[in-house]
Amino acid sequence: MTRVKFCGLSRLCDIDFANELRPEYIGFVFWEKSKRYVSPEQAEILRENLAREILSVGVFVDEDFRKVASLANSAVINMIQLHGHENCEYILRLRELTSAKIIQAFKIRSSADIFAANASIADYVLLDAGNGTGRKFDWGFVSGISREYFLAGGLDAANVALAIRELRPFAVDVSSGIESDGAKDFARMREFISKVRC
C-alpha cells in the first residue's frame, strides 16, 4: 500500500483534518523562507494535538544539524527530511546525535539526479521538482530508481492514482495540491487520500 504524507501543516485545523483522514505522515516546515514555516514552539503545539499513530516529519533546508537532532530527540518530530545541500557527512553527523529516520530530497532534472538519489545514505529519498513549487518533474527518470522513495512535486487528486499505478512509490507527498488560496483544504485532502486508497 502506498503511504501518504501531507506536508506543510501549520494550523490546528490542519491537524484536525489529518486526524480524521489518517495519512501515515504529516510534515512541519522549519525553513523560515517558506510560506508554510512553523516555529519549533508552534510545531510542538501541533504535535501534541496530532494522533499518535501519524508520524511527524520535520522539513529542513541547510539547518544546523545539532538543531535538527534536538527537535527529533524532543519528540516534536519523528523523522527528518532534508531539502538543502546536505551531504553524506551531514547525515553521518545527524546519526551520531539521533536515531530518527532521515529522508533526503532530490530535485530531479536528469538521470544524474536519480543516480545521486540511489547513492544516498539516508533511510529514504524523496524525488521532487523543487522546494514546494507545486510543479511535476519528468516521471520518465523514475525508471532508474532502485530503492524505496517518496514521490513529490505537482501531485494532486487528478494525477496521484496515475502516479501510483505507473511509478509504484513507497509514499506520495503533497502540499500545494491539497490547498486552496494557500491554506490546507479538507475537501482536497479527503479527495487526494481517497484516490490513493481506492
mmCIF file of C-alpha atoms in Angstrom:
data_model
loop_
_atom_site.group_PDB
_atom_site.id
_atom_site.type_symbol
_atom_site.label_atom_id
_atom_site.label_comp_id
_atom_site.label_asym_id
_atom_site.label_seq_id
_atom_site.Cartn_x
_atom_site.Cartn_y
_atom_site.Cartn_z
ATOM 1 C CA MET A 1 0.000 0.000 0.000
ATOM 2 C CA THR A 2 1.294 3.446 -0.919
ATOM 3 C CA ARG A 3 1.704 5.721 2.092
ATOM 4 C CA VAL A 4 0.544 9.343 2.199
ATOM 5 C CA LYS A 5 2.344 12.410 3.537
ATOM 6 C CA PHE A 6 0.500 15.706 3.914
ATOM 7 C CA CYS A 7 3.222 18.345 4.093
ATOM 8 C CA GLY A 8 3.230 21.955 5.276
ATOM 9 C CA LEU A 9 0.640 21.702 8.038
ATOM 10 C CA SER A 10 0.637 24.869 10.130
ATOM 11 C CA ARG A 11 -2.767 25.291 11.811
ATOM 12 C CA LEU A 12 -4.668 23.323 14.418
ATOM 13 C CA CYS A 13 -7.459 22.779 11.898
ATOM 14 C CA ASP A 14 -4.878 21.172 9.568
ATOM 15 C CA ILE A 15 -4.102 18.720 12.360
ATOM 16 C CA ASP A 16 -7.821 18.046 12.828
ATOM 17 C CA PHE A 17 -8.076 17.298 9.109
ATOM 18 C CA ALA A 18 -5.135 14.896 9.317
ATOM 19 C CA ASN A 19 -6.535 13.156 12.395
ATOM 20 C CA GLU A 20 -9.741 12.439 10.517
ATOM 21 C CA LEU A 21 -8.107 11.315 7.268
ATOM 22 C CA ARG A 22 -5.196 9.386 8.827
ATOM 23 C CA PRO A 23 -2.245 9.825 6.453
ATOM 24 C CA GLU A 24 0.815 7.894 7.555
ATOM 25 C CA TYR A 25 2.907 11.084 7.753
ATOM 26 C CA ILE A 26 2.489 14.831 8.091
ATOM 27 C CA GLY A 27 5.195 17.441 7.597
ATOM 28 C CA PHE A 28 6.193 20.573 9.514
ATOM 29 C CA VAL A 29 8.328 23.009 7.517
ATOM 30 C CA PHE A 30 11.110 24.587 9.589
ATOM 31 C CA TRP A 31 12.588 26.613 6.720
ATOM 32 C CA GLU A 32 11.946 30.270 7.542
ATOM 33 C CA LYS A 33 11.720 31.335 3.902
ATOM 34 C CA SER A 34 8.735 29.072 3.300
ATOM 35 C CA LYS A 35 5.189 30.404 3.454
ATOM 36 C CA ARG A 36 4.389 27.205 5.362
ATOM 37 C CA TYR A 37 7.029 27.810 8.030
ATOM 38 C CA VAL A 38 6.250 26.897 11.621
ATOM 39 C CA SER A 39 8.462 27.588 14.613
ATOM 40 C CA PRO A 40 9.547 24.742 16.889
ATOM 41 C CA GLU A 41 7.131 26.126 19.503
ATOM 42 C CA GLN A 42 4.217 26.069 17.067
ATOM 43 C CA ALA A 43 5.167 22.584 15.916
ATOM 44 C CA GLU A 44 5.172 21.326 19.489
ATOM 45 C CA ILE A 45 1.588 22.505 19.988
ATOM 46 C CA LEU A 46 0.518 20.979 16.683
ATOM 47 C CA ARG A 47 2.248 17.677 17.506
ATOM 48 C CA GLU A 48 0.504 17.479 20.862
ATOM 49 C CA ASN A 49 -2.821 17.503 19.022
ATOM 50 C CA LEU A 50 -1.806 15.018 16.326
ATOM 51 C CA ALA A 51 -2.930 11.393 16.560
ATOM 52 C CA ARG A 52 -0.014 9.341 17.884
ATOM 53 C CA GLU A 53 -0.048 6.836 15.028
ATOM 54 C CA ILE A 54 0.631 9.586 12.475
ATOM 55 C CA LEU A 55 4.359 10.243 12.149
ATOM 56 C CA SER A 56 5.505 13.863 12.075
ATOM 57 C CA VAL A 57 8.316 14.798 9.698
ATOM 58 C CA GLY A 58 10.443 17.920 10.104
ATOM 59 C CA VAL A 59 11.451 19.557 6.828
ATOM 60 C CA PHE A 60 14.792 21.412 6.918
ATOM 61 C CA VAL A 61 16.926 23.330 4.431
ATOM 62 C CA ASP A 62 20.637 23.579 5.317
ATOM 63 C CA GLU A 63 19.859 23.825 9.034
ATOM 64 C CA ASP A 64 22.472 23.288 11.751
ATOM 65 C CA PHE A 65 22.499 19.522 12.315
ATOM 66 C CA ARG A 66 22.509 19.990 16.104
ATOM 67 C CA LYS A 67 19.225 21.892 15.952
ATOM 68 C CA VAL A 68 17.695 19.235 13.690
ATOM 69 C CA ALA A 69 18.748 16.436 16.033
ATOM 70 C CA SER A 70 17.456 18.339 19.058
ATOM 71 C CA LEU A 71 13.983 18.613 17.528
ATOM 72 C CA ALA A 72 13.986 14.942 16.622
ATOM 73 C CA ASN A 73 15.046 13.915 20.109
ATOM 74 C CA SER A 74 12.397 16.114 21.727
ATOM 75 C CA ALA A 75 9.608 14.080 20.041
ATOM 76 C CA VAL A 76 8.273 17.139 18.212
ATOM 77 C CA ILE A 77 9.168 15.235 15.053
ATOM 78 C CA ASN A 78 9.589 11.521 14.399
ATOM 79 C CA MET A 79 11.511 11.791 11.137
ATOM 80 C CA ILE A 80 13.843 14.256 9.413
ATOM 81 C CA GLN A 81 13.529 15.477 5.822
ATOM 82 C CA LEU A 82 16.484 17.289 4.256
ATOM 83 C CA HIS A 83 15.813 19.652 1.357
ATOM 84 C CA GLY A 84 19.045 21.604 1.036
ATOM 85 C CA HIS A 85 22.650 20.837 0.174
ATOM 86 C CA GLU A 86 23.148 18.348 2.989
ATOM 87 C CA ASN A 87 25.767 15.722 2.139
ATOM 88 C CA CYS A 88 26.923 12.347 3.421
ATOM 89 C CA GLU A 89 28.998 13.912 6.194
ATOM 90 C CA TYR A 90 25.992 15.918 7.394
ATOM 91 C CA ILE A 91 23.825 12.779 7.564
ATOM 92 C CA LEU A 92 26.523 10.887 9.454
ATOM 93 C CA ARG A 93 26.738 13.711 11.996
ATOM 94 C CA LEU A 94 22.975 13.613 12.427
ATOM 95 C CA ARG A 95 23.102 9.871 13.027
ATOM 96 C CA GLU A 96 25.617 10.386 15.817
ATOM 97 C CA LEU A 97 23.038 12.525 17.632
ATOM 98 C CA THR A 98 19.665 10.956 16.829
ATOM 99 C CA SER A 99 18.124 7.655 15.756
ATOM 100 C CA ALA A 100 15.335 9.363 13.798
ATOM 101 C CA LYS A 101 14.909 8.119 10.232
ATOM 102 C CA ILE A 102 16.152 10.502 7.547
ATOM 103 C CA ILE A 103 14.604 11.359 4.185
ATOM 104 C CA GLN A 104 16.860 13.153 1.708
ATOM 105 C CA ALA A 105 15.166 15.143 -1.064
ATOM 106 C CA PHE A 106 16.500 15.341 -4.617
ATOM 107 C CA LYS A 107 15.439 17.738 -7.354
ATOM 108 C CA ILE A 108 15.064 15.530 -10.400
ATOM 109 C CA ARG A 109 16.185 17.143 -13.637
ATOM 110 C CA SER A 110 18.281 14.372 -15.171
ATOM 111 C CA SER A 111 19.327 10.753 -14.759
ATOM 112 C CA ALA A 112 22.335 12.018 -12.789
ATOM 113 C CA ASP A 113 19.951 13.167 -10.043
ATOM 114 C CA ILE A 114 18.454 9.661 -9.898
ATOM 115 C CA PHE A 115 21.983 8.232 -9.633
ATOM 116 C CA ALA A 116 22.651 10.559 -6.682
ATOM 117 C CA ALA A 117 19.386 9.519 -5.021
ATOM 118 C CA ASN A 118 20.273 5.837 -5.370
ATOM 119 C CA ALA A 119 23.651 6.522 -3.739
ATOM 120 C CA SER A 120 22.261 8.470 -0.758
ATOM 121 C CA ILE A 121 22.936 7.008 2.690
ATOM 122 C CA ALA A 122 19.620 8.387 4.003
ATOM 123 C CA ASP A 123 16.930 5.905 5.030
ATOM 124 C CA TYR A 124 14.632 7.147 2.278
ATOM 125 C CA VAL A 125 14.866 9.534 -0.634
ATOM 126 C CA LEU A 126 12.270 11.972 -1.917
ATOM 127 C CA LEU A 127 12.051 12.774 -5.612
ATOM 128 C CA ASP A 128 10.801 16.285 -6.308
ATOM 129 C CA ALA A 129 10.812 19.133 -8.813
ATOM 130 C CA GLY A 130 11.833 21.780 -6.275
ATOM 131 C CA ASN A 131 11.183 23.208 -2.820
ATOM 132 C CA GLY A 132 7.395 23.311 -2.664
ATOM 133 C CA THR A 133 6.925 24.666 -6.168
ATOM 134 C CA GLY A 134 3.897 22.501 -6.922
ATOM 135 C CA ARG A 135 5.427 21.507 -10.268
ATOM 136 C CA LYS A 136 5.754 17.987 -11.626
ATOM 137 C CA PHE A 137 9.105 16.696 -12.859
ATOM 138 C CA ASP A 138 9.612 14.302 -15.776
ATOM 139 C CA TRP A 139 8.469 10.956 -14.370
ATOM 140 C CA GLY A 140 10.421 9.171 -17.089
ATOM 141 C CA PHE A 141 13.537 9.464 -14.946
ATOM 142 C CA VAL A 142 11.947 7.401 -12.147
ATOM 143 C CA SER A 143 12.573 4.153 -14.010
ATOM 144 C CA GLY A 144 16.182 4.427 -12.837
ATOM 145 C CA ILE A 145 15.406 4.467 -9.108
ATOM 146 C CA SER A 146 16.350 1.275 -7.283
ATOM 147 C CA ARG A 147 15.166 1.966 -3.739
ATOM 148 C CA GLU A 148 12.050 2.975 -1.811
ATOM 149 C CA TYR A 149 11.178 6.612 -2.361
ATOM 150 C CA PHE A 150 8.690 9.351 -1.618
ATOM 151 C CA LEU A 151 7.222 10.930 -4.766
ATOM 152 C CA ALA A 152 6.546 14.672 -4.620
ATOM 153 C CA GLY A 153 6.102 17.584 -6.981
ATOM 154 C CA GLY A 154 2.855 18.605 -8.620
ATOM 155 C CA LEU A 155 0.738 15.813 -7.157
ATOM 156 C CA ASP A 156 -2.990 16.307 -6.650
ATOM 157 C CA ALA A 157 -6.195 14.280 -6.732
ATOM 158 C CA ALA A 158 -6.252 14.423 -10.532
ATOM 159 C CA ASN A 159 -2.918 12.650 -11.089
ATOM 160 C CA VAL A 160 -1.980 10.742 -7.940
ATOM 161 C CA ALA A 161 -3.746 7.499 -8.930
ATOM 162 C CA LEU A 162 -1.868 7.517 -12.245
ATOM 163 C CA ALA A 163 1.404 8.211 -10.437
ATOM 164 C CA ILE A 164 0.889 5.257 -8.119
ATOM 165 C CA ARG A 165 -0.127 2.943 -10.938
ATOM 166 C CA GLU A 166 2.829 3.858 -13.150
ATOM 167 C CA LEU A 167 5.604 4.529 -10.630
ATOM 168 C CA ARG A 168 4.817 2.434 -7.529
ATOM 169 C CA PRO A 169 6.312 4.855 -4.990
ATOM 170 C CA PHE A 170 6.690 3.920 -1.331
ATOM 171 C CA ALA A 171 4.820 7.130 -0.449
ATOM 172 C CA VAL A 172 3.300 10.183 -2.091
ATOM 173 C CA ASP A 173 3.990 13.627 -0.629
ATOM 174 C CA VAL A 174 1.606 16.524 -1.264
ATOM 175 C CA SER A 175 1.379 20.140 -0.138
ATOM 176 C CA SER A 176 0.100 22.708 -2.639
ATOM 177 C CA GLY A 177 -2.073 20.040 -4.279
ATOM 178 C CA ILE A 178 -4.295 19.953 -1.181
ATOM 179 C CA GLU A 179 -4.556 23.722 -0.735
ATOM 180 C CA SER A 180 -6.997 26.450 -1.684
ATOM 181 C CA ASP A 181 -5.854 30.071 -1.516
ATOM 182 C CA GLY A 182 -2.619 28.983 0.169
ATOM 183 C CA ALA A 183 -4.257 27.057 3.018
ATOM 184 C CA LYS A 184 -4.939 23.376 3.525
ATOM 185 C CA ASP A 185 -8.396 22.425 2.243
ATOM 186 C CA PHE A 186 -10.159 19.492 3.912
ATOM 187 C CA ALA A 187 -12.147 18.575 0.801
ATOM 188 C CA ARG A 188 -8.997 18.444 -1.317
ATOM 189 C CA MET A 189 -7.154 16.448 1.330
ATOM 190 C CA ARG A 190 -10.016 13.953 1.514
ATOM 191 C CA GLU A 191 -10.223 13.624 -2.265
ATOM 192 C CA PHE A 192 -6.457 13.122 -2.522
ATOM 193 C CA ILE A 193 -6.292 10.369 0.077
ATOM 194 C CA SER A 194 -9.376 8.651 -1.374
ATOM 195 C CA LYS A 195 -7.611 8.434 -4.757
ATOM 196 C CA VAL A 196 -4.589 6.832 -3.104
ATOM 197 C CA ARG A 197 -6.616 4.308 -1.126
ATOM 198 C CA CYS A 198 -9.339 3.422 -3.614
#
